Amino acid sequence: MSTTLFTPYTLRELTVPNRVWMPPMCQYSAAPAGEAAGVPTDWHYTHQAARAAGGTGLIITEATAVSPEGRISPYDLGLWNDTQVEAFRRITDFLKAQGTVPAVQLGHAGRKASTERTWVDRGRALSPEEEHGWTPLAPSALPFSPEHTTPEELTVDQIGGIVRQFADAARRALAAGFQVVEVHGAHGYLIHQFLSPESNRRTDAYGGSFEGRIRFALEVVDAVREVWPQELPLFFRVSATDWLTENPQDDREGWTSQDTVRLAKELQAHGVDLLDVSTGGLVPDAAIEAAPGYQVPFAEAVRDQAGLPVAAVGLITEPAQAQEILAAGRADAVLLGRELLRNPSWARHAAGQLGGEVHTPVQYHRA
């Protein structure tokens, strides 16, 4: 079997050693307040270092907030100050030493902000009156669920301010040693909230038509691309569908796979190099039938119809499965989330099965 999974992949002037990538997965393990807020800890270092030592080609640091109020939870990472930059350098230096490309996902949670850690009361919403809680911001004053705080509708000036926060965070990401920035436009967070007509009821230039609803996303991409080096790639993560129009019993109007293909063409024209294709997250009650590789067709559609490179994600667990996706031209890389949580050395084990090679630390050669 040819090992597409373990061939290098080049975007702009950056070459990733293989196609086994780790997606951003929030660890909710930073300090919630004070000078250490948003600063990576020993946990974040160990979490990423183990996967780099295991042969993973590219690691995307979890959703990293561009502002304190943009955090999903008070325990999220951030890149809104220079203290955070210094702490991230320790991680990116180690990843590069192992041959792994360090990437970071920059995001703003919008109406899904101010929640507990997922293992505390199932990540319940924190009200502004509670310790570490605050009032979320959103395109429209529509809460994520009845249990969530109704968000404050963003003014046009506030929208411009958030665009600048993304650019400032990208500058800090470069100073922190990251080689890829990913803009988080998926999973029901702020950019996705602007994209979907289910969460965006604005009547100004940032709402209504498809062109209005994608305006904020393109402004963020333009601002990030302007400060991000031309030789380094820019990713964008998208939820290819809200899973609303696929359900005949659901009369809500959501973001669709056809919308995603249209957006992909626009993103490519604005300097995005790869689309990280996921789904869902906009509403808490969407009917999703998950199965192995269930999101791959959405990535494949973007690759075929928009001509933009894609990474596929979602219940990709077996080496032969990952290899088939790439060899068939359905995606350019695969992102393994829970599987890499279970097995930090998945890439090395897969290389052994498929006849590929990954970087092995000299300390591990005896194994």
CSV table of C-alpha atoms in Angstrom, one decimal:
chain,number,residue,atom,x,y,z
A,1,MET,CA,0.0,0.0,0.0
A,2,SER,CA,1.3,3.4,-0.9
A,3,THR,CA,1.6,5.7,2.1
A,4,THR,CA,0.0,9.0,1.1
A,5,LEU,CA,-0.6,9.5,4.9
A,6,PHE,CA,3.1,9.8,5.4
A,7,THR,CA,4.2,11.9,2.5
A,8,PRO,CA,5.1,15.6,3.2
A,9,TYR,CA,2.6,18.3,2.3
A,10,THR,CA,3.6,21.8,1.3
A,11,LEU,CA,1.4,24.9,1.6
A,12,ARG,CA,3.1,28.2,0.5
A,13,GLU,CA,6.7,27.8,1.7
A,14,LEU,CA,5.9,25.5,4.7
A,15,THR,CA,6.2,21.7,4.5
A,16,VAL,CA,4.4,19.5,7.0
A,17,PRO,CA,6.2,16.1,7.3
A,18,ASN,CA,3.1,14.0,7.1
A,19,ARG,CA,-0.7,14.2,6.8
A,20,VAL,CA,-1.5,13.0,10.4
A,21,TRP,CA,-2.7,16.2,12.1
A,22,MET,CA,-4.1,17.0,15.5
A,23,PRO,CA,-7.2,19.3,15.6
A,24,PRO,CA,-7.8,21.9,18.3
A,25,MET,CA,-9.3,20.3,21.4
A,26,CYS,CA,-10.0,22.6,24.3
A,27,GLN,CA,-8.4,21.4,27.6
A,28,TYR,CA,-10.1,24.1,29.8
A,29,SER,CA,-6.9,24.1,32.0
A,30,ALA,CA,-5.7,27.7,32.1
A,31,ALA,CA,-6.2,30.0,35.1
A,32,PRO,CA,-9.5,31.7,35.0
A,33,ALA,CA,-8.4,35.2,36.1
A,34,GLY,CA,-5.4,37.3,37.1
A,35,GLU,CA,-2.0,37.6,35.3
A,36,ALA,CA,-2.1,33.8,34.5
A,37,ALA,CA,-5.4,34.0,32.7
A,38,GLY,CA,-5.2,32.5,29.2
A,39,VAL,CA,-1.6,31.4,29.8
A,40,PRO,CA,-0.6,27.8,28.8
A,41,THR,CA,0.4,25.6,31.6
A,42,ASP,CA,2.5,22.4,32.1
A,43,TRP,CA,-0.6,20.5,31.1
A,44,HIS,CA,-0.8,22.2,27.7
A,45,TYR,CA,2.9,21.6,27.2
A,46,THR,CA,2.7,17.9,28.1
A,47,HIS,CA,-0.4,17.4,26.1
A,48,GLN,CA,1.1,18.7,22.9
A,49,ALA,CA,4.7,17.4,23.5
A,50,ALA,CA,3.5,13.8,23.8
A,51,ARG,CA,1.7,13.9,20.4
A,52,ALA,CA,4.7,15.6,18.8
A,53,ALA,CA,7.0,12.9,20.2
A,54,GLY,CA,4.5,10.4,18.8
A,55,GLY,CA,5.0,11.5,15.2
A,56,THR,CA,2.1,13.9,14.6
A,57,GLY,CA,2.9,16.1,11.6
A,58,LEU,CA,1.0,19.2,12.6
A,59,ILE,CA,-0.6,20.2,15.9
A,60,ILE,CA,-3.3,22.9,16.2
A,61,THR,CA,-3.5,24.4,19.6
A,62,GLU,CA,-7.0,24.5,21.0
A,63,ALA,CA,-9.3,27.5,20.4
A,64,THR,CA,-7.3,30.4,21.7
A,65,ALA,CA,-9.3,33.5,22.5
A,66,VAL,CA,-8.5,36.9,20.9
A,67,SER,CA,-10.0,38.6,24.0
A,68,PRO,CA,-11.0,37.7,27.5
A,69,GLU,CA,-14.7,37.9,26.6
A,70,GLY,CA,-14.1,35.8,23.6
A,71,ARG,CA,-13.3,32.7,25.7
A,72,ILE,CA,-15.6,29.7,25.6
A,73,SER,CA,-14.9,29.3,29.3
A,74,PRO,CA,-12.8,31.3,31.9
A,75,TYR,CA,-10.3,28.4,31.6
A,76,ASP,CA,-9.5,28.8,27.9
A,77,LEU,CA,-6.1,29.8,26.4
A,78,GLY,CA,-5.7,33.3,25.0
A,79,LEU,CA,-3.4,35.5,22.9
A,80,TRP,CA,-4.4,38.9,24.0
A,81,ASN,CA,-1.2,39.8,25.9
A,82,ASP,CA,2.5,39.3,25.8
A,83,THR,CA,2.7,37.1,28.9
A,84,GLN,CA,0.7,34.5,26.9
A,85,VAL,CA,3.2,34.8,24.0
A,86,GLU,CA,6.2,34.0,26.2
A,87,ALA,CA,4.5,30.9,27.6
A,88,PHE,CA,3.5,29.6,24.2
A,89,ARG,CA,7.1,29.8,23.0
A,90,ARG,CA,8.1,26.9,25.2
A,91,ILE,CA,5.6,24.7,23.5
A,92,THR,CA,6.3,25.8,19.9
A,93,ASP,CA,10.0,25.4,20.4
A,94,PHE,CA,9.6,21.8,21.5
A,95,LEU,CA,7.2,20.9,18.7
A,96,LYS,CA,9.6,22.3,16.1
A,97,ALA,CA,12.5,20.3,17.6
A,98,GLN,CA,10.4,17.1,17.0
A,99,GLY,CA,9.8,18.1,13.4
A,100,THR,CA,6.1,18.9,14.1
A,101,VAL,CA,4.5,22.1,12.7
A,102,PRO,CA,2.9,24.2,15.5
A,103,ALA,CA,-0.4,25.8,14.6
A,104,VAL,CA,-2.9,27.8,16.6
A,105,GLN,CA,-6.7,28.3,16.2
A,106,LEU,CA,-7.8,31.8,16.9
A,107,GLY,CA,-11.4,32.2,18.0
A,108,HIS,CA,-14.1,34.1,19.7
A,109,ALA,CA,-17.0,32.2,21.3
A,110,GLY,CA,-19.7,34.8,20.8
A,111,ARG,CA,-23.0,33.7,22.3
A,112,LYS,CA,-21.4,30.4,23.5
A,113,ALA,CA,-19.0,32.2,25.8
A,114,SER,CA,-19.0,32.1,29.6
A,115,THR,CA,-19.4,28.4,30.3
A,116,GLU,CA,-18.1,26.0,32.9
A,117,ARG,CA,-15.5,23.3,32.0
A,118,THR,CA,-17.1,20.5,30.1
A,119,TRP,CA,-16.6,18.1,33.0
A,120,VAL,CA,-18.2,20.4,35.6
A,121,ASP,CA,-22.1,20.4,35.4
A,122,ARG,CA,-21.7,19.4,31.7
A,123,GLY,CA,-20.3,22.7,30.8
A,124,ARG,CA,-23.3,24.8,32.0
A,125,ALA,CA,-23.5,28.5,31.2
A,126,LEU,CA,-22.1,30.9,33.8
A,127,SER,CA,-24.3,33.9,34.4
A,128,PRO,CA,-22.7,37.4,34.6
A,129,GLU,CA,-23.5,37.4,38.3
A,130,GLU,CA,-21.4,34.3,39.0
A,131,GLU,CA,-17.7,34.3,39.7
A,132,HIS,CA,-15.8,34.4,36.4
A,133,GLY,CA,-19.0,34.8,34.4
A,134,TRP,CA,-19.8,37.6,31.9
A,135,THR,CA,-22.4,38.7,29.3
A,136,PRO,CA,-21.6,37.2,25.8
A,137,LEU,CA,-21.5,39.1,22.6
A,138,ALA,CA,-23.2,38.0,19.4
A,139,PRO,CA,-24.5,39.1,16.0
A,140,SER,CA,-28.0,39.0,17.3
A,141,ALA,CA,-29.5,38.9,20.8
A,142,LEU,CA,-30.4,35.2,20.6
A,143,PRO,CA,-29.1,32.8,23.3
A,144,PHE,CA,-27.6,29.5,22.3
A,145,SER,CA,-30.1,27.7,24.5
A,146,PRO,CA,-32.7,28.6,27.1
A,147,GLU,CA,-30.1,27.9,29.8
A,148,HIS,CA,-27.6,30.4,28.2
A,149,THR,CA,-27.4,34.1,28.9
A,150,THR,CA,-29.0,36.3,26.2
A,151,PRO,CA,-26.1,37.9,24.5
A,152,GLU,CA,-25.5,41.5,23.8
A,153,GLU,CA,-26.0,42.4,20.1
A,154,LEU,CA,-22.7,43.7,18.6
A,155,THR,CA,-22.6,47.2,17.3
A,156,VAL,CA,-20.7,47.9,14.0
A,157,ASP,CA,-17.9,49.5,16.0
A,158,GLN,CA,-17.6,46.5,18.2
A,159,ILE,CA,-17.5,44.2,15.2
A,160,GLY,CA,-14.6,46.3,13.9
A,161,GLY,CA,-12.9,46.0,17.3
A,162,ILE,CA,-13.1,42.2,17.2
A,163,VAL,CA,-11.6,42.2,13.7
A,164,ARG,CA,-8.6,44.1,15.0
A,165,GLN,CA,-8.4,41.7,18.0
A,166,PHE,CA,-8.0,38.8,15.5
A,167,ALA,CA,-5.2,40.6,13.7
A,168,ASP,CA,-3.4,41.5,17.0
A,169,ALA,CA,-3.7,37.8,18.1
A,170,ALA,CA,-2.2,36.7,14.8
A,171,ARG,CA,0.8,39.0,15.4
A,172,ARG,CA,1.3,37.5,18.8
A,173,ALA,CA,0.9,34.0,17.3
A,174,LEU,CA,3.8,34.7,15.0
A,175,ALA,CA,5.9,36.1,17.9
A,176,ALA,CA,5.0,32.9,19.9
A,177,GLY,CA,6.6,30.7,17.2
A,178,PHE,CA,3.5,29.4,15.5
A,179,GLN,CA,3.8,28.6,11.8
A,180,VAL,CA,0.1,28.2,10.9
A,181,VAL,CA,-2.9,30.3,12.0
A,182,GLU,CA,-6.4,28.8,11.8
A,183,VAL,CA,-9.4,31.2,12.0
A,184,HIS,CA,-12.2,29.5,13.9
A,185,GLY,CA,-15.4,29.8,11.9
A,186,ALA,CA,-17.1,26.6,13.0
A,187,HIS,CA,-19.0,24.9,15.8
A,188,GLY,CA,-21.5,27.7,16.6
A,189,TYR,CA,-18.9,30.2,17.7
A,190,LEU,CA,-18.9,33.9,16.7
A,191,ILE,CA,-17.9,33.7,13.1
A,192,HIS,CA,-20.3,30.8,12.5
A,193,GLN,CA,-23.0,32.8,14.2
A,194,PHE,CA,-22.6,35.5,11.6
A,195,LEU,CA,-22.6,32.9,8.8
A,196,SER,CA,-25.8,31.1,9.7
A,197,PRO,CA,-29.3,32.7,9.2
A,198,GLU,CA,-30.5,30.8,12.2
A,199,SER,CA,-28.3,32.9,14.5
A,200,ASN,CA,-27.8,36.1,12.5
A,201,ARG,CA,-31.0,38.2,12.2
A,202,ARG,CA,-29.2,41.5,11.5
A,203,THR,CA,-30.7,43.9,9.0
A,204,ASP,CA,-27.5,45.9,8.4
A,205,ALA,CA,-24.5,45.1,6.2
A,206,TYR,CA,-23.5,42.1,8.4
A,207,GLY,CA,-26.8,40.2,8.0
A,208,GLY,CA,-29.5,39.3,5.6
A,209,SER,CA,-28.0,38.0,2.3
A,210,PHE,CA,-25.3,35.4,1.9
A,211,GLU,CA,-22.9,38.3,1.1
A,212,GLY,CA,-23.8,40.1,4.3
A,213,ARG,CA,-23.5,37.1,6.5
A,214,ILE,CA,-20.0,36.2,5.3
A,215,ARG,CA,-18.8,39.8,5.5
A,216,PHE,CA,-17.4,39.4,9.1
A,217,ALA,CA,-15.6,36.2,8.2
A,218,LEU,CA,-13.9,37.8,5.2
A,219,GLU,CA,-13.0,40.9,7.2
A,220,VAL,CA,-11.3,38.7,9.9
A,221,VAL,CA,-9.5,36.7,7.2
A,222,ASP,CA,-8.3,39.9,5.5
A,223,ALA,CA,-7.0,41.4,8.8
A,224,VAL,CA,-5.2,38.2,9.7
A,225,ARG,CA,-3.7,37.6,6.3
A,226,GLU,CA,-2.4,41.2,6.3
A,227,VAL,CA,-0.3,40.6,9.3
A,228,TRP,CA,0.5,36.9,8.7
A,229,PRO,CA,3.7,36.3,6.6
A,230,GLN,CA,3.0,35.6,3.0
A,231,GLU,CA,5.3,32.5,3.1
A,232,LEU,CA,3.2,30.9,5.9
A,233,PRO,CA,-0.3,29.3,5.4
A,234,LEU,CA,-3.6,30.4,6.8
A,235,PHE,CA,-6.4,27.9,7.6
A,236,PHE,CA,-10.1,28.4,8.2
A,237,ARG,CA,-12.2,26.0,10.2
A,238,VAL,CA,-15.8,25.7,9.0
A,239,SER,CA,-18.9,23.8,10.0
A,240,ALA,CA,-20.0,22.7,6.6
A,241,THR,CA,-23.6,22.3,7.7
A,242,ASP,CA,-25.7,23.1,10.7
A,243,TRP,CA,-27.6,19.8,10.2
A,244,LEU,CA,-30.9,21.7,10.0
A,245,THR,CA,-31.9,21.5,6.3
A,246,GLU,CA,-30.9,17.8,6.2
A,247,ASN,CA,-33.8,17.1,8.6
A,248,PRO,CA,-37.2,17.2,6.9
A,249,GLN,CA,-38.8,17.6,10.4
A,250,ASP,CA,-36.8,20.8,11.1
A,251,ASP,CA,-38.1,24.0,9.5
A,252,ARG,CA,-35.2,26.2,10.7
A,253,GLU,CA,-33.0,27.7,8.1
A,254,GLY,CA,-29.3,27.0,8.6
A,255,TRP,CA,-25.9,27.1,7.0
A,256,THR,CA,-25.7,24.4,4.3
A,257,SER,CA,-23.0,22.4,2.4
A,258,GLN,CA,-23.7,24.5,-0.7
A,259,ASP,CA,-23.1,27.7,1.3
A,260,THR,CA,-19.8,26.2,2.4
A,261,VAL,CA,-18.6,25.6,-1.2
A,262,ARG,CA,-19.5,29.2,-2.0
A,263,LEU,CA,-17.7,30.5,1.1
A,264,ALA,CA,-14.6,28.3,0.2
A,265,LYS,CA,-14.2,30.1,-3.1
A,266,GLU,CA,-14.4,33.5,-1.4
A,267,LEU,CA,-11.9,32.4,1.3
A,268,GLN,CA,-9.4,31.2,-1.3
A,269,ALA,CA,-9.6,34.5,-3.1
A,270,HIS,CA,-8.9,36.2,0.3
A,271,GLY,CA,-5.7,34.2,1.0
A,272,VAL,CA,-6.9,31.1,2.9
A,273,ASP,CA,-4.8,28.1,2.0
A,274,LEU,CA,-6.8,25.2,3.5
A,275,LEU,CA,-10.3,24.6,4.8
A,276,ASP,CA,-10.6,22.5,8.0
A,277,VAL,CA,-14.0,21.0,7.4
A,278,SER,CA,-16.1,20.0,10.4
A,279,THR,CA,-19.9,20.3,11.0
A,280,GLY,CA,-22.5,21.3,13.5
A,281,GLY,CA,-22.4,23.2,16.8
A,282,LEU,CA,-24.7,26.1,16.0
A,283,VAL,CA,-27.7,24.7,17.9
A,284,PRO,CA,-27.8,22.2,20.8
A,285,ASP,CA,-30.6,20.0,19.3
A,286,ALA,CA,-29.5,19.3,15.7
A,287,ALA,CA,-30.1,15.7,14.6
A,288,ILE,CA,-26.7,14.3,13.6
A,289,GLU,CA,-26.1,10.7,12.6
A,290,ALA,CA,-22.4,10.2,13.4
A,291,ALA,CA,-20.6,7.3,11.8
A,292,PRO,CA,-17.0,6.6,10.8
A,293,GLY,CA,-15.9,9.3,8.4
A,294,TYR,CA,-19.3,10.9,8.3
A,295,GLN,CA,-17.9,14.4,7.7
A,296,VAL,CA,-15.5,13.4,4.9
A,297,PRO,CA,-18.0,14.0,2.1
A,298,PHE,CA,-18.3,17.6,3.1
A,299,ALA,CA,-14.6,18.1,2.8
A,300,GLU,CA,-14.5,16.2,-0.5
A,301,ALA,CA,-17.2,18.5,-1.9
A,302,VAL,CA,-15.1,21.6,-1.1
A,303,ARG,CA,-12.0,20.0,-2.6
A,304,ASP,CA,-13.9,19.0,-5.8
A,305,GLN,CA,-16.1,22.0,-6.3
A,306,ALA,CA,-14.0,24.9,-5.0
A,307,GLY,CA,-10.5,23.6,-5.6
A,308,LEU,CA,-9.4,24.6,-2.1
A,309,PRO,CA,-7.2,22.1,-0.2
A,310,VAL,CA,-9.0,20.5,2.7
A,311,ALA,CA,-8.5,18.6,5.9
A,312,ALA,CA,-11.1,16.0,6.9
A,313,VAL,CA,-12.1,15.3,10.5
A,314,GLY,CA,-14.7,13.2,12.4
A,315,LEU,CA,-14.5,9.6,13.6
A,316,ILE,CA,-11.3,8.8,11.6
A,317,THR,CA,-9.7,6.2,13.7
A,318,GLU,CA,-8.0,3.5,11.7
A,319,PRO,CA,-4.8,3.8,9.7
A,320,ALA,CA,-6.2,2.1,6.6
A,321,GLN,CA,-9.3,4.4,6.8
A,322,ALA,CA,-7.1,7.5,6.9
A,323,GLN,CA,-4.9,6.3,4.1
A,324,GLU,CA,-8.0,5.5,1.9
A,325,ILE,CA,-9.4,9.0,2.4
A,326,LEU,CA,-6.1,10.6,1.2
A,327,ALA,CA,-5.3,8.1,-1.6
A,328,ALA,CA,-8.8,8.5,-3.1
A,329,GLY,CA,-8.3,12.3,-3.2
A,330,ARG,CA,-11.1,13.0,-0.8
A,331,ALA,CA,-8.9,15.3,1.4
A,332,ASP,CA,-5.3,16.5,1.7
A,333,ALA,CA,-4.8,15.7,5.4
A,334,VAL,CA,-6.7,14.1,8.2
A,335,LEU,CA,-7.3,15.4,11.7
A,336,LEU,CA,-7.6,12.9,14.5
A,337,GLY,CA,-9.1,14.2,17.7
A,338,ARG,CA,-10.3,11.7,20.3
A,339,GLU,CA,-8.1,9.0,18.7
A,340,LEU,CA,-5.0,11.1,19.5
A,341,LEU,CA,-6.2,11.6,23.0
A,342,ARG,CA,-6.4,7.9,23.4
A,343,ASN,CA,-3.1,7.2,21.7
A,344,PRO,CA,-0.5,10.0,21.5
A,345,SER,CA,1.7,7.7,19.3
A,346,TRP,CA,-1.0,6.9,16.7
A,347,ALA,CA,1.1,8.3,13.9
A,348,ARG,CA,4.0,6.0,14.7
A,349,HIS,CA,1.8,2.9,15.1
A,350,ALA,CA,0.0,3.8,11.8
A,351,ALA,CA,3.4,4.2,10.0
A,352,GLY,CA,4.4,0.7,11.3
A,353,GLN,CA,1.2,-0.8,9.8
A,354,LEU,CA,1.3,1.0,6.5
A,355,GLY,CA,5.1,1.0,5.9
A,356,GLY,CA,5.6,4.7,6.4
A,357,GLU,CA,8.1,6.7,8.5
A,358,VAL,CA,7.7,9.4,11.1
A,359,HIS,CA,10.2,11.2,13.3
A,360,THR,CA,11.2,9.2,16.3
A,361,PRO,CA,13.0,10.9,19.3
A,362,VAL,CA,16.5,9.4,19.8
A,363,GLN,CA,15.5,8.6,23.3
A,364,TYR,CA,12.8,6.2,22.0
A,365,HIS,CA,14.9,4.4,19.3
A,366,ARG,CA,15.3,1.3,21.5
A,367,ALA,CA,11.6,0.7,21.2
